[in-house]
Short mmCIF file of C-alpha atoms in Angstrom, two decimals:
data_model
loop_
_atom_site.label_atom_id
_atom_site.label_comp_id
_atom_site.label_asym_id
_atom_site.label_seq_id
_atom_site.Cartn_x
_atom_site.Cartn_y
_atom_site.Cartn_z
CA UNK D 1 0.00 0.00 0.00
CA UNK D 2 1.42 3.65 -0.93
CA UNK D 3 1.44 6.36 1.82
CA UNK D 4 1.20 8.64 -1.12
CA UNK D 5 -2.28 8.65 -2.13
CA UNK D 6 -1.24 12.57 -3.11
CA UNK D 7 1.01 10.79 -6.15
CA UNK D 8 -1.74 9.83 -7.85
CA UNK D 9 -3.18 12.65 -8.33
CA UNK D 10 -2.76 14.46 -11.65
CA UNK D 11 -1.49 18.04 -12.10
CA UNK D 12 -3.32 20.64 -11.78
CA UNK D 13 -3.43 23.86 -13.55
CA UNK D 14 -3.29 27.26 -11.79
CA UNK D 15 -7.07 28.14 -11.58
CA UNK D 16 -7.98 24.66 -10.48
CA UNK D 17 -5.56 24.61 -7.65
CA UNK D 18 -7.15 24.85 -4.34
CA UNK D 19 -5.04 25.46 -1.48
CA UNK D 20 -4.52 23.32 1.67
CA UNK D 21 -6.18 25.40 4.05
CA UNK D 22 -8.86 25.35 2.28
CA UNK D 23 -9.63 21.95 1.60
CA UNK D 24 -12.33 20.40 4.47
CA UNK D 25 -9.59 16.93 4.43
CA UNK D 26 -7.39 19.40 5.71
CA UNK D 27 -8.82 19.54 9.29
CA UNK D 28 -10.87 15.97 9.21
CA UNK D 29 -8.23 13.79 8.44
CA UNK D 30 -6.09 14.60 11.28
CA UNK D 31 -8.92 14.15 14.04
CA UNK D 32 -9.64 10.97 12.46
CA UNK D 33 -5.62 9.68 12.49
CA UNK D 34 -5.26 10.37 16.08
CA UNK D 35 -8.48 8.89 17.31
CA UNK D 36 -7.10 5.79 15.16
CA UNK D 37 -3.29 6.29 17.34
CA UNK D 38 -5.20 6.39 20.58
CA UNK D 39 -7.89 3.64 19.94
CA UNK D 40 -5.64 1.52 18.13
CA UNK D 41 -2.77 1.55 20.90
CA UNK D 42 -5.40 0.88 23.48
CA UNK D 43 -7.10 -1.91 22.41
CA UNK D 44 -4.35 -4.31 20.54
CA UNK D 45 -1.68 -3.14 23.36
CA UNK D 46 -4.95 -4.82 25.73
CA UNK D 47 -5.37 -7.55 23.70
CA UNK D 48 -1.41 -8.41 23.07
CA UNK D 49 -1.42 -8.20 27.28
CA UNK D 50 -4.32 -10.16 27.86
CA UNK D 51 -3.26 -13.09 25.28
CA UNK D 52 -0.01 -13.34 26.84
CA UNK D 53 -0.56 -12.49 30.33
CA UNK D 54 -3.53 -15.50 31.18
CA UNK D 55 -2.60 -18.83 30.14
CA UNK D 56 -5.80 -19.83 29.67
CA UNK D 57 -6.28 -18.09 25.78
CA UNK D 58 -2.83 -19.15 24.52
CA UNK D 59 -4.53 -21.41 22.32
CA UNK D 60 -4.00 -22.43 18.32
CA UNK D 61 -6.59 -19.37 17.31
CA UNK D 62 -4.98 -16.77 19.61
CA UNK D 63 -1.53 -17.05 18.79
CA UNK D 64 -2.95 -16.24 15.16
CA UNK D 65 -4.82 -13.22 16.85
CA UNK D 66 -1.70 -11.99 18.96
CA UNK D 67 0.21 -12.18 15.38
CA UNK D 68 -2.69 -9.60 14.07
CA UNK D 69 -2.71 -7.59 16.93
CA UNK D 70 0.80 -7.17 16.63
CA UNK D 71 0.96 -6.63 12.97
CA UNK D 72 -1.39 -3.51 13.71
CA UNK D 73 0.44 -2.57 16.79
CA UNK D 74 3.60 -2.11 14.00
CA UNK D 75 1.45 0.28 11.38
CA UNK D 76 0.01 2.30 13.93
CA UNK D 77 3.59 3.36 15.82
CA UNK D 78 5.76 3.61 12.66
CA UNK D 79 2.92 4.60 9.98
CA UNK D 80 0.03 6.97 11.37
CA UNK D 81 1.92 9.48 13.36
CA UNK D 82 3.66 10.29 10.35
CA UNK D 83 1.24 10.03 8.08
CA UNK D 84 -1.24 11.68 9.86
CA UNK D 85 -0.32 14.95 8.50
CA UNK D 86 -0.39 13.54 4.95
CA UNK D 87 -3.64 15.53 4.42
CA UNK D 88 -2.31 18.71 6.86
CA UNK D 89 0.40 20.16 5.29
CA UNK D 90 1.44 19.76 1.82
CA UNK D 91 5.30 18.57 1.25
CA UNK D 92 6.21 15.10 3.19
CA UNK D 93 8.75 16.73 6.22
CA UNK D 94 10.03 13.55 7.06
CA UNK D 95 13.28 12.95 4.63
CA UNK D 96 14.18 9.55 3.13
CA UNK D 97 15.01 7.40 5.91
CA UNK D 98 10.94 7.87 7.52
CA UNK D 99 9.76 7.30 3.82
CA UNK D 100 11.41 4.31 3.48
CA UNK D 101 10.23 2.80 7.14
CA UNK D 102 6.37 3.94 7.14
CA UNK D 103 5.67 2.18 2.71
CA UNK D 104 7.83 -0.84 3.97
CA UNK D 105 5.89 -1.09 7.83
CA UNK D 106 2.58 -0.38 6.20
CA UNK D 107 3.57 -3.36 3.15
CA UNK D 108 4.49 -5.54 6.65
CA UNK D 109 1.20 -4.78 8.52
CA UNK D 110 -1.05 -5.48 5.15
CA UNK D 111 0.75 -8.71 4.44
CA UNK D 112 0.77 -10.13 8.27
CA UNK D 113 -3.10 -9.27 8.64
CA UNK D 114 -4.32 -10.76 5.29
CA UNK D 115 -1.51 -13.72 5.63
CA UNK D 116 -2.75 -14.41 9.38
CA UNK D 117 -6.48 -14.57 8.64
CA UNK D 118 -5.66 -17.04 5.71
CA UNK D 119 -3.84 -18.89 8.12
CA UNK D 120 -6.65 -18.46 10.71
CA UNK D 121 -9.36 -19.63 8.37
CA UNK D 122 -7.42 -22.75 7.18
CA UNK D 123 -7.10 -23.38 10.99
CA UNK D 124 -11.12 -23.26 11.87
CA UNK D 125 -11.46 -25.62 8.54
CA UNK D 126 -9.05 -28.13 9.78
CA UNK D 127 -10.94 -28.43 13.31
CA UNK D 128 -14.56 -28.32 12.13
CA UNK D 129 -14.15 -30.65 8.95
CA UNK D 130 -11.56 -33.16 9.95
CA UNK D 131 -10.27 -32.52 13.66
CA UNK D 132 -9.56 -36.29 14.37
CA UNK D 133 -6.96 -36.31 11.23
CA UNK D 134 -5.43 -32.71 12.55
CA UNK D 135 -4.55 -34.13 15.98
CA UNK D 136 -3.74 -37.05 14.80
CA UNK D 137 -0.91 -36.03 12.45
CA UNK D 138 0.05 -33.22 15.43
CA UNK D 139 -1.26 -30.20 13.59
CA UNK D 140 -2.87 -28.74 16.05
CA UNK D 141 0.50 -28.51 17.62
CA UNK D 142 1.28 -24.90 19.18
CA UNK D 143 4.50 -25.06 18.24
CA UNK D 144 3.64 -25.41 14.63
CA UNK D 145 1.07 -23.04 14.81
CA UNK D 146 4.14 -20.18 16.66
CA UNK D 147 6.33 -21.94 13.63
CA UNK D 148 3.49 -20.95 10.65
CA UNK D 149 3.35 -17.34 12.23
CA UNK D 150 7.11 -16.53 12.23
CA UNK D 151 6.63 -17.64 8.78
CA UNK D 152 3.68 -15.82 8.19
CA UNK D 153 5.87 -12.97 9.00
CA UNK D 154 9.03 -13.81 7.18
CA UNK D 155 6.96 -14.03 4.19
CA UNK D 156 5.55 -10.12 5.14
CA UNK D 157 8.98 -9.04 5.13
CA UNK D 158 10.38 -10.40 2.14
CA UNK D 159 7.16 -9.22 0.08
CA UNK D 160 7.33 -5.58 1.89
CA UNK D 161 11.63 -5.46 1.08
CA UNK D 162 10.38 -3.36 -2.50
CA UNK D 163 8.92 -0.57 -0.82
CA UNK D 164 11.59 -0.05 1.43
CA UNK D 165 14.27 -0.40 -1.48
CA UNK D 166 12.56 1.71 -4.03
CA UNK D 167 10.46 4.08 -1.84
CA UNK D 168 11.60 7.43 -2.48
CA UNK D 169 11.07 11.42 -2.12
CA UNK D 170 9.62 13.05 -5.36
CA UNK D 171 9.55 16.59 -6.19
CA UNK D 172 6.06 17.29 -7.95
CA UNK D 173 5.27 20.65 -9.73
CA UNK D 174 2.04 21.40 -8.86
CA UNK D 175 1.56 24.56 -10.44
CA UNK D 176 3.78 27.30 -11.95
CA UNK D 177 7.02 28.31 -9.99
CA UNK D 178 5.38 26.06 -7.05
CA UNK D 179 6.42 22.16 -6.14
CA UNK D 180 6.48 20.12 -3.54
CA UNK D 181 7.93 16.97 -1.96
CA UNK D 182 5.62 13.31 -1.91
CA UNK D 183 7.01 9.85 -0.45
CA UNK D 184 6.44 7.47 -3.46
CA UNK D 185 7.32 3.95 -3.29
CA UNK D 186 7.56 4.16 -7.67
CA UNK D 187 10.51 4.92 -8.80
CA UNK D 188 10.26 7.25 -11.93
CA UNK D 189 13.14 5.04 -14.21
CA UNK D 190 11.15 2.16 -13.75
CA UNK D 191 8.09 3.79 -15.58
CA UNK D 192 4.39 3.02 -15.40
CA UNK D 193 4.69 -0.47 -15.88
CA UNK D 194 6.29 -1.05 -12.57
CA UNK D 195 3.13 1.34 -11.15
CA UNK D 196 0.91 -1.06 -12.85
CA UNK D 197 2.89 -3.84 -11.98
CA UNK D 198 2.71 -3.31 -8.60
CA UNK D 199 -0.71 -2.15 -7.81
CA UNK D 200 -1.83 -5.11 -9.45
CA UNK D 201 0.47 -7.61 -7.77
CA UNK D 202 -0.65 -5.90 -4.01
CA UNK D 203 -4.50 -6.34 -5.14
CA UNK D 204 -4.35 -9.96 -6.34
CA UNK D 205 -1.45 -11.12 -3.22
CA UNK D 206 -3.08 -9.06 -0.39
CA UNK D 207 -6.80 -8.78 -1.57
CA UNK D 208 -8.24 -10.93 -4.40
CA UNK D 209 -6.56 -14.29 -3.80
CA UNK D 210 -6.93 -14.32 0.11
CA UNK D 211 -10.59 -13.06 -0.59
CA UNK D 212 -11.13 -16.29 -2.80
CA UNK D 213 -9.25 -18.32 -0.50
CA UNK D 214 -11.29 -17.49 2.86
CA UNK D 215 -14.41 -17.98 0.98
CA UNK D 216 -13.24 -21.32 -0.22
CA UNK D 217 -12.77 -22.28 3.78
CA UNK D 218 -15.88 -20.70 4.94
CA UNK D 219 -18.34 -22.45 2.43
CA UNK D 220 -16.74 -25.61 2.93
CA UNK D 221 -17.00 -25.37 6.74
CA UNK D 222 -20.50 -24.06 6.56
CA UNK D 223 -21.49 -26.84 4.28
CA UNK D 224 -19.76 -29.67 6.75
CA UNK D 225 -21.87 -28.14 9.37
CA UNK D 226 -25.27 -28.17 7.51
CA UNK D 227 -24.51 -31.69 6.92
CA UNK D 228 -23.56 -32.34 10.11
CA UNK D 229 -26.59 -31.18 11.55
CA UNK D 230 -29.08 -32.83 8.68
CA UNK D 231 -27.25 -36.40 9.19
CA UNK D 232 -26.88 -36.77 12.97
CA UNK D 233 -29.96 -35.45 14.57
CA UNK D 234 -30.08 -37.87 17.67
CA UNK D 235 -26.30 -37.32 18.14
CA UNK D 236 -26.82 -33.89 18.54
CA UNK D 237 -29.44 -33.90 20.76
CA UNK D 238 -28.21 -36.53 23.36
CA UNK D 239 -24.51 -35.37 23.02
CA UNK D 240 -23.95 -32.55 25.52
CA UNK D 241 -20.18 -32.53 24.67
CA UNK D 242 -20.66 -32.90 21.28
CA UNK D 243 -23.32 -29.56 21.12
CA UNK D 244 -20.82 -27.71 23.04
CA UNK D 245 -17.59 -28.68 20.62
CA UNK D 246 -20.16 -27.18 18.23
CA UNK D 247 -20.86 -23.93 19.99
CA UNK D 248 -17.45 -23.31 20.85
CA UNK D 249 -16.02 -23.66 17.30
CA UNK D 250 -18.60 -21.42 16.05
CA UNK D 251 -17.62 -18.82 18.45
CA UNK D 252 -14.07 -18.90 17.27
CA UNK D 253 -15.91 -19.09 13.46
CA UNK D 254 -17.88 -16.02 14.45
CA UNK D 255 -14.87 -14.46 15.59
CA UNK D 256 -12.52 -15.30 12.35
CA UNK D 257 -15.73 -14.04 9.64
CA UNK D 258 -16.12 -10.63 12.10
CA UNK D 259 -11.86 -9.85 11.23
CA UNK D 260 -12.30 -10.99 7.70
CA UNK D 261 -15.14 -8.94 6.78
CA UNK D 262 -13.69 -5.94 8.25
CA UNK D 263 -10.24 -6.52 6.81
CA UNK D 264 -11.81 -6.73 3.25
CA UNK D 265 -14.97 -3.81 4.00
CA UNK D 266 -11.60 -1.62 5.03
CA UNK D 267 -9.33 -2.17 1.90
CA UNK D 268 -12.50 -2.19 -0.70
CA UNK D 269 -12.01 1.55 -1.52
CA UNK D 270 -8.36 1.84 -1.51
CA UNK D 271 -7.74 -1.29 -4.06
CA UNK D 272 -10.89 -0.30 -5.98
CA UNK D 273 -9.50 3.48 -6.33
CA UNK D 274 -5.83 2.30 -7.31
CA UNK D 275 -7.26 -0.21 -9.89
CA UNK D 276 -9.46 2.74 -11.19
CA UNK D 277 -6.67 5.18 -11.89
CA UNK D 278 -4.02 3.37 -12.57
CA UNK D 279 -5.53 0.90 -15.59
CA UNK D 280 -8.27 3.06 -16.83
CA UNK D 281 -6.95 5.16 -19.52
CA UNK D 282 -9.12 8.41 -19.15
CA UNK D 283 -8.51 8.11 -15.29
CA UNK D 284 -6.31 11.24 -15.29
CA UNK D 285 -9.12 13.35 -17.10
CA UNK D 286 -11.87 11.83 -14.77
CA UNK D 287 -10.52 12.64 -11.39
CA UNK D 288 -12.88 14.53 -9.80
CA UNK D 289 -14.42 15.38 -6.46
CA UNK D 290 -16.40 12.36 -6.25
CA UNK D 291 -13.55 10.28 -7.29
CA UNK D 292 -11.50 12.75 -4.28
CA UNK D 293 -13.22 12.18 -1.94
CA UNK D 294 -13.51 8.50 -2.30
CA UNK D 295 -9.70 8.36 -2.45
CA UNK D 296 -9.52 9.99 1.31
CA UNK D 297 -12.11 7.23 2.12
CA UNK D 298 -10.23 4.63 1.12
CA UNK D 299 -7.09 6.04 2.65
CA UNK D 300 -8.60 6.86 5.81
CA UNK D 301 -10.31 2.88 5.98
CA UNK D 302 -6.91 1.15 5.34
CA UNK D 303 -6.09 2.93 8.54
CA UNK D 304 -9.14 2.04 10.57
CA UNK D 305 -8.37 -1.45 10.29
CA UNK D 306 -5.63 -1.78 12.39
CA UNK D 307 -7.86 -0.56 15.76
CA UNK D 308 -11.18 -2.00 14.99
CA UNK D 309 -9.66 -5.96 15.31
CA UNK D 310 -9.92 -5.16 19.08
CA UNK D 311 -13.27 -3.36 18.91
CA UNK D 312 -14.62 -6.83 17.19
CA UNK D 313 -13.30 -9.07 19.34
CA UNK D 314 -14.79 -7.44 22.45
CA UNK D 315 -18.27 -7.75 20.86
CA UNK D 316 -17.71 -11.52 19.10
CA UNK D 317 -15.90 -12.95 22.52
CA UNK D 318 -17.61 -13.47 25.87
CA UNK D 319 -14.64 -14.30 27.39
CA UNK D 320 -11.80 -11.37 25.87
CA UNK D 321 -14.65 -8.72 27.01
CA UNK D 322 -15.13 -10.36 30.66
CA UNK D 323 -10.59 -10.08 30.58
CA UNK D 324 -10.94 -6.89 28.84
CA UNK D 325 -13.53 -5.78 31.94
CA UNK D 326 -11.55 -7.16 34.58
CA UNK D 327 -8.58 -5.14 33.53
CA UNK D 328 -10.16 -1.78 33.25
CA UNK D 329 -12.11 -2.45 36.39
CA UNK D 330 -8.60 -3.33 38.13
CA UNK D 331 -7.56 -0.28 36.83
CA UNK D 332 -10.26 2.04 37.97
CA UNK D 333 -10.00 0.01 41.17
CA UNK D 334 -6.63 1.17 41.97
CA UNK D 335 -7.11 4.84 40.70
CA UNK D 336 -9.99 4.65 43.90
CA UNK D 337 -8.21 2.61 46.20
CA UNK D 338 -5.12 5.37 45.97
CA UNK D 339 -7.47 8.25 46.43
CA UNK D 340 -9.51 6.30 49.57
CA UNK D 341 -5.83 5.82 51.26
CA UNK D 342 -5.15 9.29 50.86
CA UNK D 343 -8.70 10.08 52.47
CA UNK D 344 -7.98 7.19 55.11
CA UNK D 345 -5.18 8.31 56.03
CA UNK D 346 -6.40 12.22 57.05
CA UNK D 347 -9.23 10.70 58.57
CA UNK D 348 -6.47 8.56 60.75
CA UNK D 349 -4.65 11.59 61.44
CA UNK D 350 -7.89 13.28 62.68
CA UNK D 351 -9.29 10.24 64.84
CA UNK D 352 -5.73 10.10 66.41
CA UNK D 353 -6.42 13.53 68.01
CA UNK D 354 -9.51 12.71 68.84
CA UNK D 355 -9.15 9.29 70.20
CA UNK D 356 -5.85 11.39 72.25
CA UNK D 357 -8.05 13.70 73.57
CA UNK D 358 -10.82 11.66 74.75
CA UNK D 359 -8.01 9.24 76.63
CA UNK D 360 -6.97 12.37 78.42
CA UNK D 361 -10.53 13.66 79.42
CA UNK D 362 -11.38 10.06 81.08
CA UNK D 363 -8.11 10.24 82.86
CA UNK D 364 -8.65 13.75 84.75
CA UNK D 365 -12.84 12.26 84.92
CA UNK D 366 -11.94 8.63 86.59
CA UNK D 367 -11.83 9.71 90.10
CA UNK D 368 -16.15 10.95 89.75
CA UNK D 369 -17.30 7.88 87.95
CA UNK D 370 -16.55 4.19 87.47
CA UNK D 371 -16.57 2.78 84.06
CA UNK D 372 -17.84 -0.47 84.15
CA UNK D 373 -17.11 -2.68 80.95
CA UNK D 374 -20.02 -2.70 79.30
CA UNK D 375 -20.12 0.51 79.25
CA UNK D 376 -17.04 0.81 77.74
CA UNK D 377 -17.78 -1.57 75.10
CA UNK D 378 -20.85 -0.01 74.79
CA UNK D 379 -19.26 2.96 73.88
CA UNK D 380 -17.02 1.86 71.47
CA UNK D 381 -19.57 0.00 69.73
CA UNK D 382 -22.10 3.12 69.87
CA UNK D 383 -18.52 5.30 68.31
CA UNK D 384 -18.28 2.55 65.56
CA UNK D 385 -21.74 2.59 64.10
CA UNK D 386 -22.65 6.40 64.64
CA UNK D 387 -22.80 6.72 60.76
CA UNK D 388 -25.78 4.95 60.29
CA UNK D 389 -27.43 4.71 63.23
CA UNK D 390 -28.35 5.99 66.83
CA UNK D 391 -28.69 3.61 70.07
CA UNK D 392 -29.27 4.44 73.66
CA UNK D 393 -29.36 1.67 76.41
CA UNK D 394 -32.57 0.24 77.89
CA UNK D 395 -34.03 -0.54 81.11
CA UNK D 396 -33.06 -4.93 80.16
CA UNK D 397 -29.90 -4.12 79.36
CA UNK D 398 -30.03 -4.21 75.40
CA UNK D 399 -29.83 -0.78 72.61
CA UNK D 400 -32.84 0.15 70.35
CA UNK D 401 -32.20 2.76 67.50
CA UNK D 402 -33.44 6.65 68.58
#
């Protein structure tokens, strides 16, 4: 994916120029960037804790989940704070070195997230269809499932390595005596072949092929499961463990379709718009606002996807939104049990004085009166429950409330 969405657009002349400040991107864009830095930091740095922190979730599906949440852990640090501003201000400020990082992190992210939920899908097929074959031949192994992730990731890398070879920082004239600087991960002596090259090798490896791949694994698992349920009727009735092998893997299935249909609802616009102007000849001629402003869609939606993963998960899973609860109560708890220390600890101070000054006052008193020790348990007691209540002793001996 290209950080420079501005590369693609065509020159304009001087009268159809319209400045930065006033363009409405100008002050949208940003607001929408750092709610994605703050949500998306938040909820995968949660769900990277909570998958390695409790033993209890470090199974075969969540190690592919950790692998997403990391993947969009990587975008979001290296990519949106810099490209944030993409929209802002007009020339890329960054230099050659930040170019390089945020096409090749972004290439990384893409590859991991659409690699992983390929992975993930193939995973829920294998234990739905034919689980007694999986564990027999050891595939549902977590060691093989840590080894396909690392691989999952080499594999990122290595497809990611052109962007941060040829990504570069182009001087465009945009109108007379005027120019400015864009990050473009096309070099110009390559020509538009490599452009088309490219745009069409990232739709078909990252989009179109993992698309038809996922929807191979889904139809097969939902037809196993129609039959499933048409053949064995009494088995599914009487078989309490058997119904609840069902309900669990369709939990996990819920939970695999909810990141895949986001993944490809987010990335739609973006491949659809790249397509569009880079293999339709009058594209250049056509630009206009409609085809603008569904360019910053798109832009804005390949973004979106790395914090909404979290978002889906809390509403698919019963069980990452009761760990997801706990934590944030936890941490609310201790925000109130530090304030109530501080208060207990005045209050302490205060009672001290008090408690001092009453010892004193029976001392000089003890001579007029004996205290007998139900009175002075009495007292206490009556001390210790003065903030809800009132007693005063009876004739027999026991307290009634005033």
């Amino acid at each position: 994916m290209a950080v420079n969405l501005n590369a693609t657009i065509p020159n304009k002349e001087d009268n159809n120029y319209v400045p930065y400040d006033q363009r409405p991107e100008t002050y949208i864009v940003p607001v929408i960037f750092l709610l994605i830095l703050v949500v998306g930091v938040i909820g995968n740095g949660i769900m990277v804790f909570t998958l390695l922190s409790d033993a209890s979730m470090r199974n075969v599906p969540n190690i592919y989940v950790l692998s997403l949440a990391l993947g969009d852990l990587l975008v979001i640090i290296t990519s949106v704070p810099f490209t944030s501003l993409l929209y802002t201000i007009e020339s890329w400020p960054w230099g050659l070195a930040v170019c390089k990082l945020s096409e090749c992190a972004k290439d990384i992210s893409i590859g991991v997230s659409v690699f992983t939920l390929t992975a993930l899908s193939a995973e829920r097929y294998c234990a739905i269809v034919n689980p007694i074959r999986r564990h027999v031949a050891g595939l549902s192994a977590k060691p093989l499932t840590i080894l396909i992730a690392c691989l999952i990731w080499v594999l990122a890398i290595v497809l990611a390595m052109p962007g941060a070879v040829f990504s570069h920082v182009l001087i465009v004239d945009i109108k007379t005596n005027y120019s400015i600087q864009i990050c473009s991960p096309f070099p110009v002596e390559f020509g538009k072949s490599y452009k088309k090259g490219m745009v069409l090798f990232k739709f078909l490896a990252y989009y179109a092929i993992p698309f038809l791949v996922i929807t191979g694994f889904y139809l097969g698992m939902a037809r196993h499961l129609e039959l499933s349920t048409r053949n064995m009727p009494g088995e599914l009735s009487t078989g309490c463990h058997r119904l609840e092998q069902i309900r669990a893997r369709k939990k996990v299935g819920k939970m695999v379709i909810a990141f895949v249909v986001i993944f490809f609802i987010c990335f739609l616009p973006y491949h659809t718009f790249m397509m569009w102007f880079h293999f339709c000849p009058s594209s250049e001629q056509d630009y206009d606002d409609y085809w603008h402003a569904f360019r910053i869609v798109g832009f804005c939606l390949s973004f979106i996807n790395s914090c909404v993963n979290p978002i889906a998960l809390y509403f698919v899973s019963g069980t990452f939104r009761k760990r997801f609860n706990r934590y944030l109560c936890c941490c609310l708890r201790r925000r109130r049990l530090s304030v109530c220390r501080t208060e207990t600890n005045s209050s302490d101070r205060n009672g001290n004085r008090r408690a001092k000054f009453s010892q004193r006052k029976r001392m000089v008193g003890r001579d007029n009166f004996n205290e007998t020790s139900f009175g002075s348990i009495f007292r206490r007691n009556t001390q210790e429950l003065n903030s809800t209540a009132l007693y005063e002793l009876t004739s027999d001996g026991t307290t009634r409330p005033t």
